[in-house]
Short mmCIF file of C-alpha atoms and ligand atoms in Angstrom, two decimals:
data_model
loop_
_atom_site.label_atom_id
_atom_site.label_comp_id
_atom_site.label_asym_id
_atom_site.label_seq_id
_atom_site.Cartn_x
_atom_site.Cartn_y
_atom_site.Cartn_z
CA MET A 1 111.30 87.93 90.22
CA THR A 2 108.52 87.73 87.41
CA GLU A 3 107.26 91.05 86.85
CA LEU A 4 103.35 91.72 86.94
CA ILE A 5 103.19 94.62 85.88
CA SER A 6 105.37 97.62 84.56
CA ILE A 7 104.02 101.73 84.24
CA LYS A 8 106.90 103.55 81.82
CA ASN A 9 106.84 107.34 82.14
CA LEU A 10 103.63 107.60 81.77
CA THR A 11 101.14 110.57 81.38
CA PHE A 12 97.60 111.11 81.21
CA LYS A 13 94.92 113.80 81.64
CA TYR A 14 91.05 112.86 80.57
CA ASP A 15 90.06 116.07 78.77
CA GLU A 16 92.98 117.33 75.83
CA GLU A 17 91.29 120.88 76.93
CA GLU A 18 92.56 120.77 80.46
CA SER A 19 95.52 122.43 81.50
CA ASN A 20 96.60 119.77 83.90
CA ASN A 21 97.88 116.13 83.48
CA VAL A 22 96.15 114.08 85.50
CA LEU A 23 99.22 111.62 85.87
CA ASN A 24 102.60 113.13 85.35
CA ASP A 25 105.88 110.63 84.62
CA ILE A 26 104.62 107.18 86.26
CA SER A 27 107.33 104.70 86.25
CA LEU A 28 107.23 101.12 88.57
CA THR A 29 107.06 97.79 88.61
CA VAL A 30 105.03 94.86 90.45
CA ASN A 31 106.31 91.48 91.04
CA LYS A 32 104.57 88.18 91.23
CA GLY A 33 103.42 87.24 94.59
CA GLU A 34 104.49 91.07 95.87
CA TRP A 35 102.01 93.34 98.01
CA ILE A 36 102.16 97.06 96.98
CA SER A 37 100.24 99.77 98.09
CA ILE A 38 99.35 103.08 96.61
CA VAL A 39 98.92 105.98 98.69
CA GLY A 40 97.15 109.45 98.27
CA HIS A 41 94.62 112.36 99.54
CA ASN A 42 91.69 112.34 97.29
CA GLY A 43 91.83 113.22 93.94
CA SER A 44 95.97 112.81 93.51
CA GLY A 45 94.93 110.14 90.29
CA LYS A 46 95.47 107.05 92.23
CA SER A 47 92.12 105.26 91.03
CA THR A 48 93.51 106.49 86.88
CA LEU A 49 96.52 104.77 87.44
CA ALA A 50 94.15 101.78 88.75
CA LYS A 51 92.30 102.19 85.49
CA PHE A 52 94.94 101.66 83.56
CA PHE A 53 96.25 97.62 85.36
CA ASN A 54 93.49 96.89 84.45
CA GLY A 55 92.51 97.66 80.84
CA LEU A 56 90.36 100.66 81.84
CA LEU A 57 92.09 102.93 80.18
CA THR A 58 94.28 102.39 77.91
CA PRO A 59 98.03 104.39 76.38
CA SER A 60 98.64 105.72 72.86
CA GLU A 61 102.10 104.53 72.71
CA PRO A 62 104.09 101.35 73.17
CA ASN A 63 105.68 99.72 75.60
CA VAL A 64 104.28 102.54 78.75
CA VAL A 65 101.71 99.85 80.13
CA LYS A 66 103.22 95.93 79.87
CA VAL A 67 100.31 94.36 81.98
CA CYS A 68 101.30 90.43 82.48
CA GLY A 69 103.43 90.64 78.93
CA PHE A 70 101.14 92.12 77.15
CA ASP A 71 101.61 95.51 75.74
CA THR A 72 97.73 97.17 75.98
CA VAL A 73 98.32 100.16 73.15
CA PHE A 74 96.03 101.18 71.91
CA GLU A 75 93.72 98.09 73.70
CA ASP A 76 95.95 95.50 72.45
CA HIS A 77 94.67 92.19 74.80
CA ILE A 78 92.44 94.06 76.69
CA TRP A 79 90.18 90.67 77.17
CA GLU A 80 93.82 88.80 78.36
CA VAL A 81 94.80 91.69 80.58
CA ARG A 82 91.50 92.25 82.36
CA LYS A 83 91.03 88.57 83.20
CA GLN A 84 94.53 88.87 84.83
CA ILE A 85 93.52 91.62 86.77
CA GLY A 86 90.68 91.82 89.47
CA MET A 87 89.09 94.82 91.25
CA VAL A 88 87.16 95.02 94.76
CA PHE A 89 85.72 98.60 94.44
CA GLN A 90 84.16 100.84 97.52
CA ASN A 91 81.26 100.13 98.47
CA PRO A 92 80.25 96.90 99.44
CA ASP A 93 76.77 97.48 98.19
CA ASN A 94 77.82 97.79 94.76
CA GLN A 95 78.86 94.87 94.45
CA MET A 96 76.59 92.30 95.25
CA VAL A 97 74.59 91.57 91.72
CA ALA A 98 73.02 88.39 93.30
CA THR A 99 69.90 87.53 95.01
CA THR A 100 72.64 84.14 97.24
CA VAL A 101 75.71 84.14 97.93
CA ARG A 102 76.56 81.16 95.24
CA ASP A 103 75.25 83.10 92.93
CA ASP A 104 77.28 85.79 93.17
CA VAL A 105 80.87 83.79 93.16
CA ALA A 106 79.01 81.88 90.57
CA PHE A 107 78.08 85.90 88.78
CA GLY A 108 82.00 86.35 86.10
CA LEU A 109 82.10 82.28 85.62
CA GLU A 110 78.99 82.12 84.12
CA ASN A 111 80.45 85.26 82.46
CA ILE A 112 82.90 83.80 81.30
CA GLY A 113 81.31 81.02 79.81
CA ILE A 114 82.68 77.90 82.77
CA ASP A 115 81.54 74.55 83.55
CA ARG A 116 79.25 74.47 85.36
CA GLU A 117 81.34 71.35 87.42
CA GLU A 118 84.20 73.55 87.23
CA MET A 119 81.78 76.65 88.91
CA LEU A 120 80.27 74.55 91.64
CA THR A 121 84.54 73.68 91.76
CA ARG A 122 85.66 77.14 92.41
CA ILE A 123 82.92 78.71 94.73
CA ASN A 124 83.49 76.64 97.03
CA TRP A 125 87.56 77.09 96.86
CA ALA A 126 86.45 81.10 96.26
CA LEU A 127 83.56 81.10 99.03
CA GLN A 128 86.13 78.99 101.33
CA LYS A 129 89.42 80.55 101.40
CA VAL A 130 87.32 84.13 102.29
CA LYS A 131 86.26 81.80 104.68
CA MET A 132 82.73 82.34 104.45
CA GLU A 133 81.27 78.52 103.29
CA ASN A 134 78.55 78.50 104.84
CA TYR A 135 76.83 81.12 103.83
CA LEU A 136 76.25 79.70 99.93
CA ASN A 137 72.31 80.45 100.53
CA HIS A 138 72.20 83.48 102.55
CA GLU A 139 71.35 86.95 101.34
CA PRO A 140 74.55 89.15 100.24
CA HIS A 141 72.08 92.35 101.36
CA ARG A 142 71.34 90.61 104.98
CA LEU A 143 75.39 90.17 105.27
CA SER A 144 77.66 92.37 107.68
CA GLY A 145 79.99 95.22 105.10
CA GLY A 146 83.24 93.03 106.07
CA GLN A 147 81.45 89.99 104.81
CA LYS A 148 80.37 91.51 101.58
CA GLN A 149 83.78 92.31 100.60
CA ARG A 150 84.91 89.07 101.40
CA VAL A 151 82.57 87.75 98.83
CA ALA A 152 83.24 90.63 96.46
CA ILE A 153 86.76 89.89 96.64
CA ALA A 154 85.72 85.36 95.97
CA GLY A 155 83.57 86.41 93.20
CA ILE A 156 87.33 87.80 91.58
CA ILE A 157 89.44 85.06 93.46
CA ALA A 158 87.55 82.64 91.81
CA MET A 159 88.08 83.82 87.89
CA ARG A 160 91.59 82.82 89.10
CA PRO A 161 93.62 86.64 88.16
CA SER A 162 96.91 87.37 88.73
CA VAL A 163 96.26 90.30 90.73
CA LEU A 164 93.71 91.50 93.17
CA ILE A 165 93.27 95.46 93.29
CA LEU A 166 91.58 97.05 96.14
CA ASP A 167 91.03 100.50 95.23
CA GLU A 168 89.33 102.36 98.90
CA SER A 169 87.31 98.61 99.46
CA THR A 170 87.99 98.70 103.44
CA SER A 171 87.03 102.54 103.50
CA MET A 172 83.47 102.10 104.20
CA LEU A 173 84.19 99.51 106.56
CA ASP A 174 84.39 99.50 110.59
CA PRO A 175 87.06 98.25 112.05
CA MET A 176 86.58 94.49 112.68
CA GLY A 177 85.26 94.48 108.45
CA ARG A 178 88.53 96.07 108.14
CA LYS A 179 90.61 93.66 110.23
CA GLU A 180 88.51 90.95 108.17
CA VAL A 181 89.33 91.52 104.62
CA PHE A 182 93.05 92.37 105.30
CA GLU A 183 93.33 88.29 107.00
CA THR A 184 91.90 87.95 104.04
CA VAL A 185 93.73 89.08 101.32
CA MET A 186 97.17 88.89 103.67
CA GLN A 187 96.21 84.90 103.86
CA LEU A 188 95.73 85.27 99.28
CA ASN A 189 99.21 86.99 99.49
CA LYS A 190 100.94 84.74 101.32
CA ASP A 191 99.09 80.99 100.78
CA ASP A 192 97.92 81.23 96.99
CA GLY A 193 101.29 83.69 95.86
CA ILE A 194 98.37 86.39 94.41
CA THR A 195 99.96 89.97 93.87
CA VAL A 196 98.44 92.79 95.54
CA ILE A 197 97.35 96.46 95.03
CA ASN A 198 96.06 98.01 97.59
CA ILE A 199 94.84 101.70 96.76
CA THR A 200 94.07 103.82 100.02
CA HIS A 201 94.11 107.61 101.45
CA ASP A 202 95.95 105.40 104.84
CA LEU A 203 99.15 105.22 105.73
CA GLU A 204 97.80 102.78 108.30
CA GLU A 205 97.24 100.11 105.67
CA THR A 206 100.66 100.05 104.56
CA ILE A 207 102.71 99.20 106.86
CA LEU A 208 103.09 95.08 105.83
CA SER A 209 103.45 96.28 102.23
CA ASP A 210 106.47 95.10 100.15
CA LYS A 211 106.52 98.92 98.49
CA ILE A 212 104.41 101.80 98.38
CA ILE A 213 104.26 104.23 96.02
CA VAL A 214 102.88 107.92 97.47
CA MET A 215 101.22 109.87 94.51
CA ASN A 216 100.81 113.65 95.41
CA LYS A 217 98.97 115.38 92.78
CA GLY A 218 99.44 113.33 89.99
CA ARG A 219 103.38 111.63 90.44
CA ILE A 220 104.16 109.70 92.55
CA SER A 221 106.36 111.56 95.15
CA ILE A 222 108.48 109.19 97.39
CA GLN A 223 108.56 104.49 96.58
CA GLY A 224 110.23 102.39 98.27
CA LYS A 225 109.75 99.60 100.65
CA PRO A 226 107.48 100.34 104.41
CA GLY A 227 111.16 101.87 105.70
CA GLU A 228 111.88 103.57 103.78
CA VAL A 229 109.22 105.73 102.96
CA TYR A 230 108.25 106.87 106.14
CA LYS A 231 111.44 108.33 106.94
CA VAL A 232 111.23 110.50 104.52
CA ASN A 233 108.27 113.02 106.30
CA ASP A 234 108.55 116.25 104.97
CA LYS A 235 106.99 114.00 101.52
CA LEU A 236 104.38 112.56 103.10
CA THR A 237 103.42 115.65 105.21
CA GLU A 238 103.80 117.43 100.97
CA ALA A 239 101.68 114.66 100.52
CA GLY A 240 99.11 115.28 102.80
CA LEU A 241 99.67 112.18 104.67
CA GLU A 242 100.21 110.90 108.10
CA LEU A 243 102.73 108.56 109.55
CA PRO A 244 100.54 105.20 110.87
CA PHE A 245 99.74 106.07 114.27
CA SER A 246 102.12 102.98 115.39
CA LEU A 247 104.92 104.36 113.91
CA GLN A 248 104.14 107.86 116.14
CA ILE A 249 103.97 106.13 119.15
CA GLN A 250 107.44 104.95 118.72
CA THR A 251 109.15 108.12 116.89
CA ASN A 252 107.57 109.89 120.09
CA LEU A 253 108.75 107.56 122.37
CA ALA A 254 112.30 107.27 121.03
CA ASN A 255 112.22 111.39 121.03
CA GLN A 256 111.89 111.39 124.73
CA GLY A 257 114.75 108.40 124.92
CA LEU A 258 111.84 106.30 125.90
CA GLU A 259 111.41 102.19 125.36
CA ILE A 260 108.45 99.76 124.58
CA GLY A 261 109.66 96.60 126.74
CA SER A 262 113.60 96.79 126.70
CA VAL A 263 114.11 97.28 122.86
CA CYS A 264 113.88 100.54 121.43
CA LEU A 265 112.75 99.82 117.43
CA THR A 266 113.53 102.73 114.92
CA LYS A 267 110.62 103.25 112.41
CA GLU A 268 113.00 100.59 110.27
CA GLY A 269 113.56 98.27 112.91
CA LEU A 270 109.15 98.07 114.11
CA VAL A 271 108.23 97.86 110.09
CA ASN A 272 110.67 95.07 110.26
CA GLU A 273 109.28 93.56 113.24
CA LEU A 274 105.51 93.19 111.52
CA TRP A 275 106.98 92.58 108.24
CA LYS A 276 107.78 89.27 110.51
CA LEU A 277 105.01 88.75 112.35
CA LYS A 278 103.03 89.02 109.16
CA SER A 279 105.33 86.02 107.72
CA GLN A 280 104.79 83.70 111.00
CA THR A 281 100.34 83.98 110.09
N1 ATP B 1 86.50 110.51 84.09
C1 ATP B 1 87.16 110.93 84.48
N2 ATP B 1 87.12 112.33 83.70
C2 ATP B 1 87.62 113.66 84.16
N3 ATP B 1 88.42 113.49 84.92
C3 ATP B 1 88.13 112.47 85.66
C4 ATP B 1 87.84 111.00 85.62
N4 ATP B 1 87.90 109.91 86.64
C5 ATP B 1 89.30 111.27 87.66
N5 ATP B 1 89.13 112.64 86.72
C6 ATP B 1 89.63 113.81 87.40
O1 ATP B 1 91.73 113.15 87.09
C7 ATP B 1 91.59 113.41 88.91
C8 ATP B 1 92.24 112.14 89.41
O2 ATP B 1 90.88 112.16 90.34
P1 ATP B 1 90.90 109.44 90.78
O3 ATP B 1 89.69 109.49 91.27
O4 ATP B 1 92.68 109.07 90.45
O5 ATP B 1 92.01 110.17 91.71
P2 ATP B 1 92.49 109.32 93.35
O6 ATP B 1 93.72 109.50 93.75
O7 ATP B 1 91.92 107.98 93.03
O8 ATP B 1 91.45 110.48 94.10
P3 ATP B 1 90.35 109.90 95.45
O9 ATP B 1 90.78 109.29 96.51
O10 ATP B 1 88.96 110.45 95.72
O11 ATP B 1 89.17 108.37 94.95
C9 ATP B 1 90.87 113.99 89.64
O12 ATP B 1 90.92 115.93 89.90
C10 ATP B 1 89.51 113.80 88.86
O13 ATP B 1 88.85 114.89 89.09
#
């Protein structure tokens, strides 16, 4: 397994005068091709942690944050790191920078000096990947929220990053927009091996992850496979999180000795079934 991100005992505060750390003793790894969910309530430190992934924040000690083989201490190798990590943010409207979809996807490529022929190849490839190839000349502000986020994703993947980070990227979308974005990202993860880090406050979004990292008050309170994390109900409640609705129903039925169809699945069983579905898509 290739390790893309490794964090060891990271502690951080924005202001030295502050009494509390924003991040406390964080250790984690992200391997190539994985789908990781970082979940926690507002202010638990998720976005701050993500800033260490893409080098917006860097540690002052060596061997604490390594991204794509580079130690980011004191901003060493920061441009190489930023090229490898693409981020899609919450508000689709803030991410559209041009007057057509084509120019929007071209924006980042122009900034890094990609030649015209290669640029057109990458724009077409990226828009096909997010199923927006028929919208080349459309004005971004006329698109739906889900379509805007897919164009934002196209702009990122056109830069060929190793890791795609979604920072609450579906929280402003309706259920259809959310589904569109997740289907797109799932395909990119499966077909193109793009590593995905989904930052969310909603456990519902974590069900298909390889690993879930639960944040609470700047600390990692649990990390593991979905089946392992969903079992630790008290830690989830402590972190202000609710089990995915499908699991709540399943658990309630099982507690009453009832079954769905002929098979009554455990939480782990349900996750396995969903995982199988994911690998068949
Ligand atoms: N630039 C900053 N300067 C000072 N404090 C900050 C800054 N950004 C975040 N914080 C503080 O750090 C803590 C963690 O914030 P962070 O945005 O990382 O949490 P989060 O889990 O991503 O929250 P949310 O879900 O609301 O985005 C909060 O107390 C926040 O006020």
